[in-house]
Coordinates of C-alpha atoms and ligand atoms in Angstrom, one line a residue:
M65 CA 103.6 18.3 7.4
S66 CA 107.0 19.8 6.8
A67 CA 108.4 17.9 9.8
H68 CA 108.2 14.7 7.6
E69 CA 110.5 13.7 4.9
W70 CA 108.5 14.1 1.7
I71 CA 108.5 13.6 -2.0
A72 CA 107.4 16.4 -4.3
V73 CA 105.5 15.5 -7.5
L74 CA 105.4 18.2 -10.1
D75 CA 102.1 17.7 -11.8
F76 CA 102.0 18.1 -15.6
G77 CA 98.3 17.2 -15.8
S78 CA 98.4 13.4 -16.0
Q79 CA 95.2 11.6 -15.1
Y80 CA 97.5 9.5 -12.9
S81 CA 99.2 12.3 -10.9
Q82 CA 97.1 11.8 -7.8
L83 CA 97.7 8.1 -8.1
I84 CA 101.5 8.6 -7.9
A85 CA 101.0 10.5 -4.7
R86 CA 98.8 7.8 -3.2
R87 CA 101.2 5.0 -4.2
I88 CA 104.0 6.8 -2.5
R89 CA 102.1 7.4 0.7
E90 CA 101.2 3.7 0.7
Q91 CA 104.9 3.2 1.2
N92 CA 104.7 5.4 4.3
V93 CA 106.4 8.3 2.7
Y94 CA 104.5 11.7 2.7
C95 CA 104.0 13.1 -0.8
E96 CA 102.5 16.3 -2.2
L97 CA 101.4 17.2 -5.6
L98 CA 102.6 20.7 -6.7
P99 CA 101.7 22.6 -9.9
Y100 CA 104.4 22.0 -12.6
H101 CA 105.4 25.7 -12.5
T102 CA 106.3 25.7 -8.8
P103 CA 109.5 27.8 -8.5
A104 CA 112.7 25.9 -7.8
A105 CA 113.3 28.3 -4.9
E106 CA 110.2 27.0 -3.2
L107 CA 111.4 23.4 -3.6
A108 CA 114.8 24.4 -2.3
R109 CA 113.1 26.0 0.8
R110 CA 110.8 23.0 1.5
Q111 CA 113.6 20.4 0.9
P112 CA 111.8 17.3 -0.4
A113 CA 113.8 14.1 -0.2
G114 CA 113.1 13.6 -3.9
L115 CA 111.3 14.9 -6.9
I116 CA 109.0 13.3 -9.4
L117 CA 108.1 14.8 -12.8
S118 CA 104.6 13.4 -13.6
G119 CA 103.2 12.4 -17.0
G120 CA 100.9 14.6 -18.8
P121 CA 98.8 14.8 -22.0
A122 CA 101.0 17.4 -23.8
S123 CA 103.9 16.8 -26.2
V124 CA 107.2 18.5 -25.4
F125 CA 107.0 19.8 -29.0
A126 CA 103.6 21.4 -28.5
P127 CA 103.5 25.2 -28.4
G128 CA 103.0 26.2 -24.8
A129 CA 103.9 22.7 -23.5
P130 CA 104.1 22.9 -19.6
L131 CA 107.7 23.2 -18.5
P132 CA 109.1 23.2 -15.0
D133 CA 111.3 26.0 -13.6
P134 CA 114.7 24.9 -15.2
G135 CA 116.3 25.5 -11.8
W136 CA 115.0 22.1 -10.6
L137 CA 118.1 20.4 -12.1
E138 CA 120.5 22.6 -10.0
L139 CA 118.8 21.5 -6.8
G140 CA 120.6 18.2 -7.1
L141 CA 117.5 16.2 -5.9
P142 CA 117.1 12.6 -6.8
T143 CA 114.5 12.8 -9.5
L144 CA 112.2 10.3 -11.3
G145 CA 110.6 11.3 -14.6
I146 CA 107.5 9.4 -15.7
C147 CA 106.4 9.4 -19.3
Y148 CA 106.1 13.1 -20.3
G149 CA 108.4 13.7 -17.3
M150 CA 111.0 11.4 -18.9
Q151 CA 110.8 13.3 -22.2
L152 CA 111.2 16.6 -20.3
M153 CA 114.2 15.3 -18.4
A154 CA 115.8 14.1 -21.6
Q155 CA 115.2 17.4 -23.4
Q156 CA 116.5 19.5 -20.5
T157 CA 119.6 17.5 -20.0
G158 CA 120.8 17.5 -23.6
G159 CA 119.1 14.4 -25.1
R160 CA 116.8 14.2 -28.1
V161 CA 113.1 13.4 -28.1
S162 CA 111.5 12.2 -31.3
P163 CA 107.9 13.1 -32.0
G164 CA 105.6 10.1 -32.0
Q165 CA 103.8 9.2 -35.2
E166 CA 101.2 7.2 -33.2
R167 CA 100.3 6.9 -29.6
E168 CA 101.4 3.7 -27.9
Y169 CA 98.7 2.9 -25.4
G170 CA 98.3 -0.2 -23.3
G171 CA 100.3 -3.1 -22.0
A172 CA 103.8 -3.8 -23.1
R173 CA 106.7 -6.1 -22.1
I174 CA 110.0 -4.5 -21.4
R175 CA 113.4 -6.1 -21.2
V176 CA 115.6 -4.9 -18.4
T177 CA 119.1 -4.5 -19.9
Q178 CA 121.0 -2.7 -17.1
P179 CA 118.9 -2.6 -13.9
G180 CA 120.7 0.2 -12.0
A181 CA 119.3 1.0 -8.6
L182 CA 115.8 1.7 -10.0
L183 CA 115.1 -1.7 -11.6
A184 CA 117.2 -3.8 -9.3
Q185 CA 116.1 -7.3 -8.4
L186 CA 113.4 -7.4 -11.1
P187 CA 112.9 -10.3 -13.5
P188 CA 114.6 -9.8 -16.9
E189 CA 111.3 -9.1 -18.5
I190 CA 108.4 -7.3 -16.9
D191 CA 104.9 -6.2 -18.0
V192 CA 104.3 -2.5 -17.9
W193 CA 101.7 0.1 -18.9
M194 CA 102.6 2.5 -21.7
S195 CA 100.7 5.6 -22.7
H196 CA 102.8 7.9 -24.9
G197 CA 103.4 9.4 -28.3
D198 CA 106.8 11.0 -28.2
Q199 CA 109.8 9.1 -26.9
V200 CA 113.5 9.5 -26.1
A201 CA 115.5 8.9 -29.3
E202 CA 119.0 9.9 -28.0
L203 CA 120.1 9.7 -24.4
P204 CA 121.4 12.8 -22.8
P205 CA 125.2 12.8 -21.9
G206 CA 125.9 10.7 -18.7
F207 CA 122.7 8.6 -19.1
Q208 CA 122.4 4.9 -19.7
T209 CA 119.5 2.8 -21.0
L210 CA 118.0 0.6 -18.3
A211 CA 115.3 -1.2 -20.3
E212 CA 113.9 -1.5 -23.8
T213 CA 111.0 -2.8 -25.9
A214 CA 111.0 -3.6 -29.6
T215 CA 109.5 -0.2 -30.4
C216 CA 111.0 1.9 -27.6
P217 CA 114.8 1.6 -27.4
H218 CA 114.9 3.7 -24.2
A219 CA 112.0 2.5 -22.0
A220 CA 113.9 3.5 -18.9
M221 CA 117.1 5.5 -18.4
A222 CA 119.3 6.8 -15.6
D223 CA 122.3 9.0 -14.8
E224 CA 123.2 7.3 -11.5
N225 CA 125.9 9.9 -10.6
R226 CA 123.3 12.7 -10.6
R227 CA 120.5 10.4 -9.3
L228 CA 118.3 11.2 -12.3
Y229 CA 116.0 8.4 -13.3
A230 CA 113.2 8.1 -15.9
L231 CA 110.6 5.6 -17.1
Q232 CA 108.7 5.8 -20.3
F233 CA 106.0 3.6 -18.7
H234 CA 103.7 4.2 -15.6
P235 CA 104.9 2.5 -12.4
E236 CA 101.9 3.9 -10.5
V237 CA 99.1 1.9 -12.2
V238 CA 98.1 -1.6 -11.3
H239 CA 98.8 -2.8 -14.9
T240 CA 102.5 -2.4 -14.0
P241 CA 102.6 -5.2 -11.4
Q242 CA 106.3 -4.5 -10.5
G243 CA 105.5 -0.8 -10.2
A244 CA 105.3 -0.7 -6.4
K245 CA 108.7 -2.3 -6.2
I246 CA 110.2 0.2 -8.6
L247 CA 108.8 3.1 -6.6
R248 CA 110.2 1.5 -3.4
H249 CA 113.6 1.4 -5.0
F250 CA 113.3 5.1 -5.8
L251 CA 112.1 6.1 -2.3
F252 CA 114.3 4.0 -0.1
D253 CA 117.4 3.2 -2.1
I254 CA 117.7 6.3 -4.2
C255 CA 116.1 9.1 -2.0
R256 CA 117.1 7.3 1.2
C257 CA 113.6 7.8 2.8
R258 CA 112.9 6.2 6.1
G259 CA 109.2 5.8 5.7
D260 CA 107.9 8.0 8.6
W261 CA 104.4 8.6 7.4
K262 CA 102.2 6.5 9.7
M263 CA 98.7 7.1 10.9
A264 CA 99.6 6.7 14.6
A265 CA 102.2 9.5 14.2
F266 CA 99.7 11.6 12.2
V267 CA 97.2 11.3 15.1
E268 CA 99.8 12.4 17.6
E269 CA 101.0 15.4 15.6
S270 CA 97.5 16.5 14.5
V271 CA 96.3 16.4 18.1
A272 CA 99.2 18.5 19.2
A273 CA 98.7 21.0 16.3
L274 CA 94.9 21.2 16.8
R275 CA 95.4 21.9 20.6
A276 CA 98.0 24.6 19.9
R277 CA 95.7 26.3 17.3
I278 CA 92.4 26.0 19.1
G279 CA 93.6 26.8 22.7
A280 CA 90.6 27.3 24.9
E281 CA 88.2 28.2 22.0
H282 CA 85.2 26.1 21.0
V283 CA 84.7 24.2 17.7
L284 CA 81.4 23.3 16.0
C285 CA 81.4 20.3 13.7
G286 CA 78.5 19.2 11.4
L287 CA 78.2 15.4 11.2
S288 CA 76.7 14.1 7.9
G289 CA 76.7 10.4 8.7
G290 CA 79.6 10.0 6.2
V291 CA 83.2 9.0 6.8
D292 CA 84.9 12.4 6.4
S293 CA 82.9 14.4 9.0
A294 CA 83.0 11.5 11.4
V295 CA 86.7 11.2 11.3
A296 CA 87.2 14.9 11.5
A297 CA 85.0 14.9 14.6
A298 CA 86.7 11.9 16.2
L299 CA 90.1 13.6 15.7
L300 CA 88.9 16.8 17.2
Q301 CA 87.3 15.0 20.1
R302 CA 90.7 13.4 20.8
A303 CA 92.3 16.8 20.7
I304 CA 89.9 19.1 22.5
G305 CA 87.3 16.9 24.2
D306 CA 84.4 18.9 25.5
Q307 CA 85.3 22.0 23.6
L308 CA 83.9 20.2 20.5
H309 CA 80.2 20.4 19.8
C310 CA 78.7 18.2 17.1
V311 CA 75.5 18.9 15.2
F312 CA 73.8 16.1 13.3
V313 CA 70.8 17.0 11.1
D314 CA 68.6 14.0 10.6
T315 CA 66.9 14.8 7.3
G316 CA 65.0 11.6 7.2
L317 CA 66.8 10.9 3.9
L318 CA 69.7 8.9 5.2
R319 CA 70.5 5.2 4.6
G320 CA 69.0 2.8 7.1
D321 CA 71.0 3.0 10.3
E322 CA 73.1 6.0 9.9
A323 CA 71.3 8.3 12.3
R324 CA 71.4 5.6 15.0
E325 CA 75.0 4.8 14.4
V326 CA 76.1 8.4 14.6
E327 CA 74.3 8.7 17.9
A328 CA 75.6 5.5 19.3
T329 CA 79.2 6.4 18.3
F330 CA 79.5 10.1 19.1
G331 CA 76.8 10.5 21.8
G332 CA 77.6 7.1 23.3
A333 CA 81.0 5.6 23.0
F334 CA 82.9 8.8 22.4
G335 CA 80.9 10.8 24.9
A336 CA 80.9 13.8 22.6
D337 CA 78.6 16.8 23.0
L338 CA 76.2 15.7 20.3
H339 CA 73.1 17.7 19.2
V340 CA 70.7 15.8 17.0
V341 CA 68.3 18.0 15.1
Q342 CA 65.2 16.0 14.0
A343 CA 64.2 17.7 10.8
A344 CA 62.7 14.9 8.7
D345 CA 59.2 16.4 8.7
R346 CA 60.5 19.7 7.4
F347 CA 62.4 18.0 4.6
F348 CA 59.4 15.9 3.6
E349 CA 57.3 19.1 3.6
A350 CA 59.8 20.9 1.4
L351 CA 59.8 18.0 -1.0
R352 CA 56.0 17.6 -1.2
G353 CA 55.0 17.4 -4.9
V354 CA 58.5 18.0 -6.1
E355 CA 59.6 15.7 -9.0
D356 CA 62.3 17.7 -10.8
P357 CA 65.8 16.5 -9.7
E358 CA 67.4 19.9 -9.7
L359 CA 64.5 21.4 -7.7
K360 CA 64.8 18.6 -5.2
R361 CA 68.5 19.3 -4.8
K362 CA 68.0 23.0 -4.4
R363 CA 65.2 22.6 -1.8
I364 CA 67.2 20.2 0.2
G365 CA 70.4 22.2 0.0
A366 CA 68.6 25.5 1.1
L367 CA 66.7 23.8 3.9
F368 CA 69.8 22.1 5.1
I369 CA 71.6 25.4 5.4
D370 CA 68.7 26.9 7.3
V371 CA 68.4 24.1 9.7
F372 CA 72.2 23.8 10.3
S373 CA 72.6 27.6 10.6
A374 CA 69.8 27.8 13.2
A375 CA 71.5 25.0 15.2
A376 CA 74.9 26.7 14.8
R377 CA 73.6 30.1 16.1
E378 CA 73.1 28.4 19.4
F379 CA 76.9 27.9 19.5
D380 CA 77.8 31.5 19.0
A381 CA 80.5 31.0 21.5
A382 CA 82.3 28.7 19.1
R383 CA 85.0 30.4 17.1
Y384 CA 85.7 27.6 14.6
L385 CA 83.7 25.4 12.3
A386 CA 85.3 22.1 11.4
Q387 CA 85.0 20.6 7.9
G388 CA 86.1 17.3 6.5
T389 CA 87.8 18.7 3.4
L390 CA 90.2 16.2 1.8
Y391 CA 93.5 16.5 -0.1
P392 CA 92.0 16.0 -3.5
D393 CA 89.8 19.1 -2.9
V394 CA 92.8 21.3 -2.1
I395 CA 95.2 20.2 -4.8
E396 CA 95.7 23.1 -7.2
S397 CA 94.6 21.1 -10.2
V398 CA 96.3 21.3 -13.5
S399 CA 93.6 20.8 -16.1
P400 CA 94.8 19.2 -19.3
L401 CA 91.7 20.5 -21.0
G402 CA 91.1 23.9 -19.3
G403 CA 87.9 25.9 -19.9
P404 CA 84.8 26.2 -17.7
S405 CA 82.7 23.1 -17.1
V406 CA 78.9 22.9 -17.2
T407 CA 76.9 22.1 -14.1
I408 CA 75.7 18.5 -14.4
K409 CA 74.2 18.5 -10.9
S410 CA 74.0 21.0 -8.1
H411 CA 76.1 19.4 -5.5
H412 CA 75.2 19.8 -1.9
N413 CA 77.6 19.8 1.0
V414 CA 77.7 21.4 4.4
G415 CA 79.1 24.8 3.6
G416 CA 77.9 27.9 2.0
L417 CA 76.6 29.2 5.4
P418 CA 75.1 32.7 5.7
A419 CA 77.6 35.5 6.2
D420 CA 76.4 36.4 9.7
L421 CA 77.7 33.1 10.9
Q422 CA 81.3 34.1 11.3
F423 CA 83.2 31.0 12.0
E424 CA 86.8 30.4 11.1
L425 CA 87.3 27.1 9.2
I426 CA 89.3 24.3 10.6
E427 CA 90.1 21.4 8.2
P428 CA 92.0 18.6 10.0
L429 CA 91.9 16.2 7.0
R430 CA 93.1 18.5 4.3
E431 CA 96.3 16.6 3.8
L432 CA 94.7 13.2 3.5
F433 CA 93.4 11.0 0.7
K434 CA 90.2 9.1 1.2
D435 CA 91.9 5.7 2.0
E436 CA 94.1 7.5 4.6
V437 CA 91.0 9.0 6.2
R438 CA 89.6 5.5 6.6
A439 CA 92.9 4.3 8.1
L440 CA 92.8 7.3 10.5
G441 CA 89.2 6.5 11.4
R442 CA 90.3 3.0 12.4
E443 CA 93.2 4.3 14.3
L444 CA 90.8 6.5 16.3
G445 CA 88.6 3.6 17.1
L446 CA 85.5 4.4 14.9
P447 CA 83.3 1.4 14.1
E448 CA 84.2 -0.4 10.8
A449 CA 80.7 0.1 9.4
L450 CA 81.1 3.8 9.6
V451 CA 84.7 3.9 8.4
S452 CA 84.1 1.7 5.3
R453 CA 80.9 3.5 4.4
Q454 CA 80.5 4.3 0.7
P455 CA 80.2 7.8 -0.6
F456 CA 76.7 9.2 -0.2
P457 CA 75.2 12.2 -2.0
G458 CA 74.3 15.2 0.2
P459 CA 70.6 15.2 -0.9
G460 CA 70.5 11.6 0.3
L461 CA 67.9 9.1 -0.8
A462 CA 65.8 11.9 -2.3
V463 CA 67.9 11.6 -5.5
R464 CA 67.4 7.8 -5.5
I465 CA 63.6 8.1 -5.4
L466 CA 62.6 9.2 -8.8
G467 CA 59.5 11.3 -8.7
E468 CA 57.9 12.5 -5.4
V469 CA 59.7 11.7 -2.2
T470 CA 57.5 10.6 0.7
P471 CA 58.3 8.9 4.0
E472 CA 56.7 5.7 2.7
R473 CA 58.9 5.6 -0.4
V474 CA 62.0 6.3 1.7
A475 CA 61.1 3.4 4.0
L476 CA 60.7 1.1 1.0
L477 CA 64.0 2.1 -0.4
Q478 CA 65.8 1.6 2.9
Q479 CA 64.5 -1.9 3.1
A480 CA 65.7 -2.8 -0.4
D481 CA 69.0 -1.1 0.2
R482 CA 69.7 -3.0 3.4
R483 CA 69.3 -6.3 1.5
L484 CA 71.6 -5.1 -1.2
Q485 CA 74.3 -4.2 1.3
E486 CA 73.9 -7.6 3.1
E487 CA 74.3 -9.6 -0.1
L488 CA 77.2 -7.5 -1.4
R489 CA 79.2 -7.9 1.8
R490 CA 79.4 -11.6 1.2
L491 CA 81.3 -11.1 -2.1
P492 CA 85.1 -11.7 -1.9
N493 CA 85.7 -8.7 -4.1
Y494 CA 83.4 -6.4 -2.2
A495 CA 86.3 -3.9 -2.0
D496 CA 86.2 -3.4 -5.8
I497 CA 82.8 -1.7 -5.5
W498 CA 83.0 2.0 -5.2
Q499 CA 79.3 2.5 -4.6
A500 CA 76.2 0.2 -4.7
F501 CA 72.7 1.3 -4.0
T502 CA 69.0 0.8 -5.0
V503 CA 66.9 3.3 -6.8
L504 CA 63.1 3.4 -6.6
L505 CA 61.5 4.1 -10.0
P506 CA 58.4 6.1 -10.6
I507 CA 56.5 3.4 -12.4
R508 CA 54.6 0.3 -11.4
T509 CA 54.6 -3.1 -13.2
V510 CA 52.4 -6.1 -13.1
G511 CA 53.5 -9.2 -11.3
V512 CA 52.0 -12.4 -9.9
M513 CA 52.4 -13.6 -6.3
G514 CA 50.8 -16.9 -5.3
D515 CA 47.7 -16.7 -7.4
C516 CA 47.3 -13.0 -7.2
R517 CA 48.0 -10.2 -9.5
T518 CA 50.3 -7.5 -8.1
Y519 CA 50.8 -4.0 -9.5
E520 CA 53.8 -2.6 -7.6
N521 CA 57.1 -0.6 -7.7
V522 CA 60.2 -1.4 -9.7
C523 CA 63.6 -1.1 -7.9
A524 CA 66.8 -0.7 -9.9
V525 CA 70.1 -1.9 -8.5
R526 CA 73.2 0.2 -9.2
A527 CA 76.8 -0.9 -8.4
V528 CA 79.9 0.7 -9.9
S529 CA 83.6 0.5 -9.7
S530 CA 85.5 3.7 -9.8
V531 CA 88.7 5.4 -8.6
D532 CA 87.4 8.8 -7.7
G533 CA 83.7 9.0 -8.8
M534 CA 84.6 11.1 -11.9
T535 CA 84.4 8.1 -14.2
A536 CA 82.8 4.7 -13.4
D537 CA 82.1 1.3 -14.8
W538 CA 79.2 -0.9 -13.9
F539 CA 80.2 -3.6 -11.5
R540 CA 80.2 -7.2 -13.0
M541 CA 78.0 -8.6 -10.3
P542 CA 77.9 -12.4 -10.2
H543 CA 74.6 -13.8 -11.5
D544 CA 73.9 -15.8 -8.4
T545 CA 74.2 -12.7 -6.3
L546 CA 71.9 -10.9 -8.6
D547 CA 69.5 -13.8 -8.4
R548 CA 69.5 -14.0 -4.6
L549 CA 69.2 -10.3 -4.3
A550 CA 66.2 -10.0 -6.7
N551 CA 64.5 -12.8 -4.9
R552 CA 65.0 -11.3 -1.5
I553 CA 63.9 -7.8 -2.4
I554 CA 60.8 -9.0 -4.2
N555 CA 59.8 -11.6 -1.6
E556 CA 60.8 -9.6 1.5
V557 CA 60.0 -6.0 0.7
Q558 CA 56.3 -5.5 0.4
G559 CA 55.6 -3.0 -2.4
I560 CA 58.4 -4.0 -4.9
N561 CA 57.6 -6.7 -7.5
R562 CA 60.4 -6.2 -10.0
V563 CA 64.2 -5.7 -9.8
V564 CA 66.4 -4.5 -12.7
Y565 CA 70.2 -4.0 -12.9
D566 CA 71.8 -0.9 -14.2
I567 CA 74.6 -1.5 -16.7
S568 CA 75.4 2.0 -17.7
S569 CA 78.9 3.5 -17.3
K570 CA 79.9 7.1 -16.5
P571 CA 80.2 8.8 -18.8
P572 CA 77.7 9.0 -20.6
S573 CA 75.5 8.2 -17.6
T574 CA 76.2 9.5 -14.1
I575 CA 76.5 7.3 -10.9
E576 CA 73.3 8.6 -9.3
W577 CA 70.1 8.6 -11.3
E578 CA 69.2 12.2 -10.5
Ligands
XMP673 P1 77.4 11.5 -10.1 O1 76.0 11.1 -9.9 O2 77.5 13.0 -10.4 O3 78.1 11.3 -8.7 O4 78.1 10.6 -11.1 C1 79.5 11.3 -8.5 C2 79.7 11.0 -7.0 O5 79.2 12.1 -6.2 C3 78.3 11.7 -5.3 N1 77.3 12.8 -5.3 C4 77.3 13.8 -4.3 N2 78.1 14.0 -3.3 N3 76.9 15.9 -2.7 C5 77.9 15.1 -2.5 O6 78.7 15.3 -1.6 C6 76.0 15.8 -3.7 O7 75.1 16.5 -3.9 C7 76.2 14.6 -4.6 N4 75.6 14.1 -5.7 C8 76.2 13.0 -6.1 C9 77.7 10.4 -5.9 O8 77.1 9.6 -4.9 C10 79.0 9.8 -6.5 O9 79.8 9.2 -5.5

């Protein structure tokens, strides 16, 4: 959205680069991540209000270390270098960087010696998060030290005349509690941003842009039951009303109430043109006797494309197909490791449609992060249960039922899962859970109920915290929650007599079991 003031982050491959962009947007300032080699001329043309040089895993001394177009300095933009970005700034403005003998990684306490505009109104000592090897040994001409630690004499530096600032530590992570304040100083006091990135404005602008692009044409949108497609559809509905046609494939493999909720929201409250394709029988048929996880994924993926394509052919008057692509999918990523990656699981999403379906794509969410999509959904009046829904795999509950998938086993899992969700919503730190679900195992164990022997299913409970699903840690669930949950599942769900809790992290495990 070039009409907005914005901050450009040159991405040198730090694991925190996306986080920098999110932190800035949280301050109502639009922000985009650009590859580190973006030409200075492009920056000049797009006129950001400020520039951030991100951290990165390289050393400025490494052969082939990523360097920005040296022209960035001539643009005269207020600039903040973070970690590797600080070392680059020092090196390119005539300072000296010394190679680190050892990596300093973890919490540190810095002393603010000369706050300047960046560290204004902070306590004299603050806790920060460091993660670096090299560091600035001699300041470039015109720079002053703003803060120090015992081992890092220039933990922050600035040339206030040229509005060049740099931090050896990471203000974007939660382990730097004053980080948001530091970023605010950069955005509002140094770059003079106004903070015009608000969801209400986004709705208005997007609606106008979508209307202008679509004109009198028709748009087809596949609803998956998840947040992204629902928000995309709600935005399009606001923009073009009955020129939007929604298709929802009920695979029979969804969590409990999703199908009903989609119908109630889009078919009911929103009055959208919703077409529900009841395909559960076909999916169960395709999965009959299938136990191998990859085969399940392939069968479901292929059938989904068949069913969706058949439905889509009925809308051959539609010119566009809407997709809920998000910003993290479109960032031209700078891989610190490079090289091809192996397929761990064949992911399934709506997409990969046959060539004879000639839709043009429309992606109304491609500028947004997931948390912004949720905020947008609320702004558009979608129900909270839908907006705050956790990520859900394309193949649905099929990959949470180990072994053969049958309608009976899906029903059993849905019952267990509902109880898990009810119990978790009572937790004060519910928001720390990225995903939580139950898994039905392909074994039976012996139990005793009343005076009778039982020989029934085992259900595993999985809950993880994560930032993006790429890595995850198992959620430290309170024992009394685990206790209540196990009791409820075993007593209330007939067919399950044992509950276990999964304490594996990713890596080396994955979030889903298949
Ligand atoms: P894994 O199991 O690979 O999951 O650690 C990482 C995240 O991706 C979700 N997931 C999928 N999402 N299509 C999707 O759109 C899929 O086929 C799929 N498989 C897994 C998973 O729920 C977790 O959030």
